[in-house]
mmCIF file of C-alpha atoms in Angstrom:
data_model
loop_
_atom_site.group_PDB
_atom_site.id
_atom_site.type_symbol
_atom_site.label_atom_id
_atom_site.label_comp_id
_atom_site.label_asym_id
_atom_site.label_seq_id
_atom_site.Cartn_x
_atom_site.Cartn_y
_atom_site.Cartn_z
ATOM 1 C CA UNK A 25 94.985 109.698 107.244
ATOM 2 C CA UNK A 26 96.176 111.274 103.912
ATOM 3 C CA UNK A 27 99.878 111.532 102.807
ATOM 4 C CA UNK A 28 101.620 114.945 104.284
ATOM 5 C CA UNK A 29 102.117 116.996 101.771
ATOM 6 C CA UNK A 30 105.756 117.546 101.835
ATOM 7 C CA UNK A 31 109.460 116.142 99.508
ATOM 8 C CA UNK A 32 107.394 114.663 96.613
ATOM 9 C CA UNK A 33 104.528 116.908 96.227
ATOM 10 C CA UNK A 34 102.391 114.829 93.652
ATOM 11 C CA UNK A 35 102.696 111.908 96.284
ATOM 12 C CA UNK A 36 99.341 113.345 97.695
ATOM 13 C CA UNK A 37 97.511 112.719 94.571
ATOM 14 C CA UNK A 38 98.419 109.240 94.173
ATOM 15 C CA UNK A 39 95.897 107.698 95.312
ATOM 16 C CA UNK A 40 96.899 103.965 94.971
ATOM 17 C CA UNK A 41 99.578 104.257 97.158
ATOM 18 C CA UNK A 42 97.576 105.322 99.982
ATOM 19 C CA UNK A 43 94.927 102.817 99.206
ATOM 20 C CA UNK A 44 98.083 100.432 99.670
ATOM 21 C CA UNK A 45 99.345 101.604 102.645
ATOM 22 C CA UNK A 46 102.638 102.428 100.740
ATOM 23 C CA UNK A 47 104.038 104.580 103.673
ATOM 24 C CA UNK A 48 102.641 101.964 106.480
ATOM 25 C CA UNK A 49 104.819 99.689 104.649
ATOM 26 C CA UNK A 50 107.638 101.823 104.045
ATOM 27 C CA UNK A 51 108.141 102.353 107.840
ATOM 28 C CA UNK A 52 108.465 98.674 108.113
ATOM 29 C CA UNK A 53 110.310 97.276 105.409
ATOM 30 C CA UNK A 54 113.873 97.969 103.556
ATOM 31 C CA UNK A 55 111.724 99.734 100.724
ATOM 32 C CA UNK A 56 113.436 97.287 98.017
ATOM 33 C CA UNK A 57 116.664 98.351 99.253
ATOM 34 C CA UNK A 58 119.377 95.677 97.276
ATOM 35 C CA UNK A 59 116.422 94.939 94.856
ATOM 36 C CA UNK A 60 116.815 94.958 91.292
ATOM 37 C CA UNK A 61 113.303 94.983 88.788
ATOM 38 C CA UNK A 62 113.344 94.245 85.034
ATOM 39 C CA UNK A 63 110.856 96.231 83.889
ATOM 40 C CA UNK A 64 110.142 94.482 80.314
ATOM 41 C CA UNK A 65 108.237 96.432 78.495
ATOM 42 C CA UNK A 66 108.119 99.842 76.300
ATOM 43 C CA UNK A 67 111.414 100.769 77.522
ATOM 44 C CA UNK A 68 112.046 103.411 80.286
ATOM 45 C CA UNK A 69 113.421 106.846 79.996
ATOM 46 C CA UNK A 70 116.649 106.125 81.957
ATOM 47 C CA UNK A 71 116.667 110.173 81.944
ATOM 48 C CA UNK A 72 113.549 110.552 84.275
ATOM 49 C CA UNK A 73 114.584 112.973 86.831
ATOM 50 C CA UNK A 74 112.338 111.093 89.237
ATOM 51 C CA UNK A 75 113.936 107.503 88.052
ATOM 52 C CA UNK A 76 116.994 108.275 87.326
ATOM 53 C CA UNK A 77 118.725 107.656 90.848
ATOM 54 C CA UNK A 78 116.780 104.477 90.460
ATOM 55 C CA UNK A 79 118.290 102.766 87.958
ATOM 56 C CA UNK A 80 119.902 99.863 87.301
ATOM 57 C CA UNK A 81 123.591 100.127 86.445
ATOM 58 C CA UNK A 82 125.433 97.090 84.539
ATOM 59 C CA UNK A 83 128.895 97.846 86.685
ATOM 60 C CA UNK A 84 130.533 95.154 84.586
ATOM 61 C CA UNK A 85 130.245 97.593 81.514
ATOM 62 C CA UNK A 86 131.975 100.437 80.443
ATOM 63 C CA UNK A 87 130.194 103.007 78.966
ATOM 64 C CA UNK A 88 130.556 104.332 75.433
ATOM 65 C CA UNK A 89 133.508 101.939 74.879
ATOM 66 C CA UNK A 90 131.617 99.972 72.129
ATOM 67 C CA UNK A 91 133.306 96.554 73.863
ATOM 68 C CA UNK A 92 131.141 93.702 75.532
ATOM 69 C CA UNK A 93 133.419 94.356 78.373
ATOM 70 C CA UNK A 94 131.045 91.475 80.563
ATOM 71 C CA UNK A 95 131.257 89.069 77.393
ATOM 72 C CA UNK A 96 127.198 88.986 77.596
ATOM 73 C CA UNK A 97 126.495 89.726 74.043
ATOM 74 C CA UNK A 98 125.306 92.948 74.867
ATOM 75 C CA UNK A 99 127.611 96.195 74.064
ATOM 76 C CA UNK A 100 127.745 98.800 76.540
ATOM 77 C CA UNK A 101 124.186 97.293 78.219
ATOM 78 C CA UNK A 102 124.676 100.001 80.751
ATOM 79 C CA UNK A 103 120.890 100.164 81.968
ATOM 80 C CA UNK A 104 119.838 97.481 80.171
ATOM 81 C CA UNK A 105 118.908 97.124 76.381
ATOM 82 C CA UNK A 106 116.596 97.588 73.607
ATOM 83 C CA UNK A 107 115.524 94.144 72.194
ATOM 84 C CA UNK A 108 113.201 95.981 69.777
ATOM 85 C CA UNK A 109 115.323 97.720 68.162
ATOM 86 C CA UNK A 110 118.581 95.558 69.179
ATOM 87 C CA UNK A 111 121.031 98.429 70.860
ATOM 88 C CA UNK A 112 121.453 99.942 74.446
ATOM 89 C CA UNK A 113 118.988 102.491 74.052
ATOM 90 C CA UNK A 114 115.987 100.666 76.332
ATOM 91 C CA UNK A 115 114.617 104.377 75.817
ATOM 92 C CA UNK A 116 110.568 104.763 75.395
ATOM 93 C CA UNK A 117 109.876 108.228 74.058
ATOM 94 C CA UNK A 118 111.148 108.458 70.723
ATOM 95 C CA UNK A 119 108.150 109.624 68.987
ATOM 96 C CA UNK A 120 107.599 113.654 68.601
ATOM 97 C CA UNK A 121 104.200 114.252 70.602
ATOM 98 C CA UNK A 122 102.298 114.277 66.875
ATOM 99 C CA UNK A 123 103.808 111.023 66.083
ATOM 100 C CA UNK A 124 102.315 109.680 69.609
ATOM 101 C CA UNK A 125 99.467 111.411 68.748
ATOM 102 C CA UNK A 126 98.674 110.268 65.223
ATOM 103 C CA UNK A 127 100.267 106.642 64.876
ATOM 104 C CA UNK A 128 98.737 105.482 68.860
ATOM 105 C CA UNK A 129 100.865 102.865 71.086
ATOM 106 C CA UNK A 130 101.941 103.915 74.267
ATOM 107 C CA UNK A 131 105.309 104.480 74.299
ATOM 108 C CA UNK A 132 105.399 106.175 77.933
ATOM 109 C CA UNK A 133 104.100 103.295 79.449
ATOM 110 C CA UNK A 134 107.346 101.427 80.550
ATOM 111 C CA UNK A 135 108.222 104.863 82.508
ATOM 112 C CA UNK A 136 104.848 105.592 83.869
ATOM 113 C CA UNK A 137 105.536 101.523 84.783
ATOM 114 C CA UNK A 138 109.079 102.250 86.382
ATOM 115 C CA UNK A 139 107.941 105.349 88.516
ATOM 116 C CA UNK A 140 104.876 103.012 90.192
ATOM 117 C CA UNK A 141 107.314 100.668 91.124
ATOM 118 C CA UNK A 142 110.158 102.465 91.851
ATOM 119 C CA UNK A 143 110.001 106.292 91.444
ATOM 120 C CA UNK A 144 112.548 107.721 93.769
ATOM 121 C CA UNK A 145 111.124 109.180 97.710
ATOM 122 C CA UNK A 146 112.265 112.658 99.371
ATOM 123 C CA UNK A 147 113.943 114.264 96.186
ATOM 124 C CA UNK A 148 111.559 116.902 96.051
ATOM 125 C CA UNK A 149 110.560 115.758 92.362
ATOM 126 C CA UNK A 150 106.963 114.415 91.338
ATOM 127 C CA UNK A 151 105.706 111.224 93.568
ATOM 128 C CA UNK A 152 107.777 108.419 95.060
ATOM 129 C CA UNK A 153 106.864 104.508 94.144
ATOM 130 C CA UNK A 154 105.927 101.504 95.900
ATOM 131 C CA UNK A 155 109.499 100.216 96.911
ATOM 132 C CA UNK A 156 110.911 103.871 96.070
ATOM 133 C CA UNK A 157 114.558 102.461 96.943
ATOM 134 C CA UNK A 158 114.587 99.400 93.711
ATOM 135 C CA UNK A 159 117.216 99.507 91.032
ATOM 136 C CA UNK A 160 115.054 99.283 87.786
ATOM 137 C CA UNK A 161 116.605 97.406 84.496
ATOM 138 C CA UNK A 162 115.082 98.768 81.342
ATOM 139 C CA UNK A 163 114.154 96.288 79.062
ATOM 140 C CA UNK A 164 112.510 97.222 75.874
ATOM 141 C CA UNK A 165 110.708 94.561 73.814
ATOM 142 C CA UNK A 166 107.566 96.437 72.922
ATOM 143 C CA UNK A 167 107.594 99.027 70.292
ATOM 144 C CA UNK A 168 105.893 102.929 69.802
ATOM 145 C CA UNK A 169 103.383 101.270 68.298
ATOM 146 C CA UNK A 170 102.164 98.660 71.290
ATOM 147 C CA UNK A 171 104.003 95.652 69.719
ATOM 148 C CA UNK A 172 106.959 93.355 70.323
ATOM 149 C CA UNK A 173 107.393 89.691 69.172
ATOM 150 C CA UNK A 174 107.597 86.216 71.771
ATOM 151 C CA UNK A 175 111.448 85.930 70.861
ATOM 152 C CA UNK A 176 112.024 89.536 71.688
ATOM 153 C CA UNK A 177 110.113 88.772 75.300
ATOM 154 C CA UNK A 178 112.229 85.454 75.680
ATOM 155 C CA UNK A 179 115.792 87.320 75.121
ATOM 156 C CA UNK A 180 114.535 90.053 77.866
ATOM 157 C CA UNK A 181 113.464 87.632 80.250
ATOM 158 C CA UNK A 182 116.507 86.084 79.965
ATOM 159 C CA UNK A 183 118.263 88.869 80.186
ATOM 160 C CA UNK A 184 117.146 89.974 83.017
ATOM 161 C CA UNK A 185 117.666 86.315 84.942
ATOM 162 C CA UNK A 186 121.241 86.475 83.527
ATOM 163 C CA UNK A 187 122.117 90.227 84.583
ATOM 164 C CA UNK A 188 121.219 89.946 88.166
ATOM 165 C CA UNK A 189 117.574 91.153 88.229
ATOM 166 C CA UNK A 190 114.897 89.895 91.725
ATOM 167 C CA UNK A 191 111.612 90.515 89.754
ATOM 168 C CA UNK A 192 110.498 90.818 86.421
ATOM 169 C CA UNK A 193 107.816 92.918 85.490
ATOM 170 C CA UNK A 194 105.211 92.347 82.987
ATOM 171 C CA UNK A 195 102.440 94.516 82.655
ATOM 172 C CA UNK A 196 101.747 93.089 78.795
ATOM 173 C CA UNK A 197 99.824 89.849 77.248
ATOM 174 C CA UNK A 198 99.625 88.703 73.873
ATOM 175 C CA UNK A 199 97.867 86.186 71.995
ATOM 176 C CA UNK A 200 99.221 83.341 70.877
ATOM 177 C CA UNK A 201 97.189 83.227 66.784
ATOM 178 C CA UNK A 202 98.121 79.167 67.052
ATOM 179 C CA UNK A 203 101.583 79.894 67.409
ATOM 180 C CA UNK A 204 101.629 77.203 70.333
ATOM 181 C CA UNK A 205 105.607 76.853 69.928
ATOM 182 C CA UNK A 206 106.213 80.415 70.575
ATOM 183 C CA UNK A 207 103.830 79.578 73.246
ATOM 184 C CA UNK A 208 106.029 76.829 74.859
ATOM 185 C CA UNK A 209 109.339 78.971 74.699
ATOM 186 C CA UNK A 210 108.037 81.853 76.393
ATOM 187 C CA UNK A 211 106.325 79.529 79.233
ATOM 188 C CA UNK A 212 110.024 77.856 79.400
ATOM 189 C CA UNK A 213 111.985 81.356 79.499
ATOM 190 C CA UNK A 214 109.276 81.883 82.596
ATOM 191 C CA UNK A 215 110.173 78.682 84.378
ATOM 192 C CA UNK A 216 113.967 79.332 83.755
ATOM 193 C CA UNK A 217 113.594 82.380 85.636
ATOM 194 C CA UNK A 218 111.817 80.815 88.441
ATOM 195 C CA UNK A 219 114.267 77.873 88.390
ATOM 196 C CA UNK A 220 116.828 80.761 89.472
ATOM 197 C CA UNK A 221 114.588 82.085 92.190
ATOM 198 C CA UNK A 222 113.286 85.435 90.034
ATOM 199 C CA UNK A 223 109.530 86.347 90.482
ATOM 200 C CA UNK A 224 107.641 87.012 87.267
ATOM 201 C CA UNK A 225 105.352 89.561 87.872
ATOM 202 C CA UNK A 226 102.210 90.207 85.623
#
Protein backbone atom coordinates (compact mmCIF):
# COMPACT_ATOMS: atom_id res chain seq x y z
CA UNK A 1 0.00 0.00 0.00
CA UNK A 2 0.87 3.75 -0.42
CA UNK A 3 2.50 5.94 2.33
CA UNK A 4 -0.34 7.55 4.81
CA UNK A 5 -0.50 10.78 4.21
CA UNK A 6 0.28 12.29 7.47
CA UNK A 7 3.84 14.33 9.52
CA UNK A 8 5.78 14.81 6.23
CA UNK A 9 3.23 15.50 3.69
CA UNK A 10 5.46 15.36 0.45
CA UNK A 11 6.51 11.79 1.74
CA UNK A 12 3.51 10.53 -0.43
CA UNK A 13 4.98 11.78 -3.56
CA UNK A 14 8.23 10.24 -3.21
CA UNK A 15 8.00 7.63 -5.00
CA UNK A 16 11.46 5.93 -4.55
CA UNK A 17 11.02 5.44 -1.14
CA UNK A 18 8.05 3.40 -1.49
CA UNK A 19 9.52 1.53 -4.36
CA UNK A 20 12.24 0.80 -1.55
CA UNK A 21 10.22 -0.20 1.05
CA UNK A 22 11.68 2.78 3.10
CA UNK A 23 8.96 2.46 5.88
CA UNK A 24 9.10 -1.62 5.79
CA UNK A 25 12.58 -0.97 6.66
CA UNK A 26 12.17 1.71 9.01
CA UNK A 27 9.98 -0.51 11.29
CA UNK A 28 12.85 -2.85 11.43
CA UNK A 29 15.97 -1.15 11.67
CA UNK A 30 17.59 1.79 13.97
CA UNK A 31 16.92 4.18 10.87
CA UNK A 32 20.82 5.20 10.91
CA UNK A 33 20.45 6.05 14.41
CA UNK A 34 24.50 6.74 15.66
CA UNK A 35 25.31 7.03 11.86
CA UNK A 36 27.26 9.73 10.52
CA UNK A 37 27.32 10.36 6.26
CA UNK A 38 29.84 12.61 4.46
CA UNK A 39 28.00 13.81 1.88
CA UNK A 40 30.97 15.07 -0.57
CA UNK A 41 29.71 16.93 -2.96
CA UNK A 42 28.11 20.55 -3.85
CA UNK A 43 27.88 21.34 -0.31
CA UNK A 44 24.60 21.19 1.75
CA UNK A 45 22.52 23.96 3.07
CA UNK A 46 23.19 23.19 6.78
CA UNK A 47 20.01 25.68 7.09
CA UNK A 48 17.45 23.20 5.49
CA UNK A 49 14.59 23.20 7.78
CA UNK A 50 14.07 19.57 6.81
CA UNK A 51 18.05 18.76 7.39
CA UNK A 52 18.86 20.78 9.79
CA UNK A 53 18.14 18.45 12.93
CA UNK A 54 20.17 16.13 10.80
CA UNK A 55 23.32 17.39 10.82
CA UNK A 56 26.50 16.62 11.71
CA UNK A 57 27.99 18.63 14.56
CA UNK A 58 31.99 18.76 15.05
CA UNK A 59 31.48 18.84 19.16
CA UNK A 60 35.24 19.25 19.40
CA UNK A 61 34.79 22.85 17.88
CA UNK A 62 33.69 25.93 19.10
CA UNK A 63 31.81 27.97 17.03
CA UNK A 64 32.70 31.43 15.77
CA UNK A 65 35.88 31.35 17.92
CA UNK A 66 38.19 31.49 14.82
CA UNK A 67 40.58 28.72 16.87
CA UNK A 68 41.23 25.05 15.55
CA UNK A 69 40.03 24.18 18.94
CA UNK A 70 40.37 20.05 17.68
CA UNK A 71 43.96 20.92 16.19
CA UNK A 72 42.53 19.37 12.71
CA UNK A 73 43.53 22.13 10.47
CA UNK A 74 40.16 23.11 10.05
CA UNK A 75 38.81 26.45 11.94
CA UNK A 76 35.53 26.31 13.42
CA UNK A 77 34.64 22.99 10.98
CA UNK A 78 31.38 23.00 12.81
CA UNK A 79 29.33 20.96 10.07
CA UNK A 80 32.00 20.25 8.10
CA UNK A 81 33.91 22.44 5.46
CA UNK A 82 34.17 23.94 2.15
CA UNK A 83 37.24 22.48 0.29
CA UNK A 84 36.23 24.56 -2.76
CA UNK A 85 36.42 27.49 -1.53
CA UNK A 86 38.72 26.53 1.65
CA UNK A 87 36.43 27.90 4.81
CA UNK A 88 33.55 26.40 6.99
CA UNK A 89 30.90 27.42 4.83
CA UNK A 90 30.14 23.66 3.14
CA UNK A 91 27.01 25.84 1.96
CA UNK A 92 25.54 25.03 -1.76
CA UNK A 93 23.26 27.87 -2.75
CA UNK A 94 25.22 30.83 -3.19
CA UNK A 95 24.16 31.78 -6.56
CA UNK A 96 21.00 34.34 -6.93
CA UNK A 97 18.34 32.13 -8.92
CA UNK A 98 19.58 34.18 -12.35
CA UNK A 99 23.06 33.26 -11.64
CA UNK A 100 21.80 29.41 -11.38
CA UNK A 101 19.91 30.14 -14.16
CA UNK A 102 22.34 31.70 -16.61
CA UNK A 103 25.92 30.26 -15.64
CA UNK A 104 24.27 26.18 -15.19
CA UNK A 105 25.92 23.70 -12.46
CA UNK A 106 23.83 22.42 -9.93
CA UNK A 107 24.52 23.88 -6.92
CA UNK A 108 21.36 22.34 -4.99
CA UNK A 109 22.40 19.06 -5.63
CA UNK A 110 24.42 18.21 -2.40
CA UNK A 111 21.01 19.20 -0.45
CA UNK A 112 18.59 17.54 -2.71
CA UNK A 113 21.56 14.63 -1.97
CA UNK A 114 21.38 15.12 1.95
CA UNK A 115 17.46 15.10 2.19
CA UNK A 116 17.39 11.44 0.12
CA UNK A 117 19.59 10.16 2.52
CA UNK A 118 18.78 11.69 5.50
CA UNK A 119 15.92 14.27 5.45
CA UNK A 120 14.47 14.33 8.89
CA UNK A 121 10.82 11.92 9.61
CA UNK A 122 7.62 13.24 11.66
CA UNK A 123 8.56 17.07 11.74
CA UNK A 124 5.74 17.98 9.78
CA UNK A 125 8.18 19.59 7.07
CA UNK A 126 8.54 18.30 3.33
CA UNK A 127 9.48 14.33 3.05
CA UNK A 128 11.63 12.23 5.37
CA UNK A 129 14.87 10.19 3.84
CA UNK A 130 16.01 6.78 3.63
CA UNK A 131 17.73 6.47 7.15
CA UNK A 132 15.77 9.78 8.26
CA UNK A 133 17.68 9.51 11.77
CA UNK A 134 21.76 9.96 10.04
CA UNK A 135 23.94 12.83 11.09
CA UNK A 136 25.04 14.30 7.64
CA UNK A 137 28.74 16.02 7.30
CA UNK A 138 28.76 18.61 4.57
CA UNK A 139 31.56 18.41 2.50
CA UNK A 140 31.90 20.72 -0.39
CA UNK A 141 34.43 19.96 -3.14
CA UNK A 142 32.33 20.70 -6.18
CA UNK A 143 31.65 24.18 -7.21
CA UNK A 144 28.25 26.35 -8.65
CA UNK A 145 29.46 25.57 -11.69
CA UNK A 146 29.57 21.42 -11.53
CA UNK A 147 33.37 21.32 -10.88
CA UNK A 148 35.89 20.47 -8.17
CA UNK A 149 39.51 19.20 -8.61
CA UNK A 150 40.98 15.28 -7.45
CA UNK A 151 42.99 17.05 -4.53
CA UNK A 152 39.93 18.85 -3.36
CA UNK A 153 38.03 15.16 -3.39
CA UNK A 154 41.17 13.56 -1.59
CA UNK A 155 41.21 16.30 1.41
CA UNK A 156 37.22 15.58 1.80
CA UNK A 157 37.54 12.04 1.81
CA UNK A 158 39.94 12.31 4.24
CA UNK A 159 38.24 14.45 6.09
CA UNK A 160 35.53 12.72 6.53
CA UNK A 161 37.61 9.28 7.63
CA UNK A 162 39.43 11.58 10.11
CA UNK A 163 36.23 13.42 11.65
CA UNK A 164 34.31 10.38 12.54
CA UNK A 165 32.08 9.85 9.46
CA UNK A 166 30.37 5.68 8.67
CA UNK A 167 29.76 6.37 4.90
CA UNK A 168 30.85 8.57 2.37
CA UNK A 169 28.75 9.62 -0.27
CA UNK A 170 29.59 10.19 -3.79
CA UNK A 171 27.11 10.83 -6.22
CA UNK A 172 29.97 12.49 -8.76
CA UNK A 173 32.66 10.97 -11.42
CA UNK A 174 35.22 12.63 -13.27
CA UNK A 175 37.56 11.84 -15.89
CA UNK A 176 40.84 11.36 -15.44
CA UNK A 177 42.33 13.54 -19.17
CA UNK A 178 45.71 11.18 -18.53
CA UNK A 179 46.14 12.52 -15.26
CA UNK A 180 46.78 8.80 -14.04
CA UNK A 181 48.62 10.21 -10.76
CA UNK A 182 45.69 12.13 -9.66
CA UNK A 183 44.17 8.90 -10.55
CA UNK A 184 46.26 6.80 -8.06
CA UNK A 185 45.79 9.33 -5.07
CA UNK A 186 42.20 9.45 -5.20
CA UNK A 187 41.99 5.42 -5.53
CA UNK A 188 44.49 5.51 -2.33
CA UNK A 189 42.36 8.24 -0.30
CA UNK A 190 39.43 5.44 -1.18
CA UNK A 191 41.34 2.50 0.22
CA UNK A 192 42.45 4.61 3.30
CA UNK A 193 38.96 5.01 4.09
CA UNK A 194 38.14 1.44 3.74
CA UNK A 195 41.33 0.50 5.65
CA UNK A 196 39.38 2.35 8.62
CA UNK A 197 36.17 0.46 8.04
CA UNK A 198 34.19 3.62 6.13
CA UNK A 199 31.96 2.60 3.11
CA UNK A 200 32.43 4.68 -0.02
CA UNK A 201 29.33 5.04 -1.56
CA UNK A 202 28.90 5.99 -5.33
Amino acid sequence: GAYQAGPDPLLTKSWGMFAIDAQGAWNKAPKGQGIVVAVTDTGVDYTHQDIVANMWTNSKEVMGDGIDNDNNGYVDDIVGWDFAMNDNKPYDLSLSLMDIIMKGGNPGHGTHVSGVIGAAANNSIGTAGVAPEVKIMALRFITESGSGSTDAAIKAIDYAVNNGANIINASWGGESDGQAEEDKLLKEAIERAQAKGVIFMV
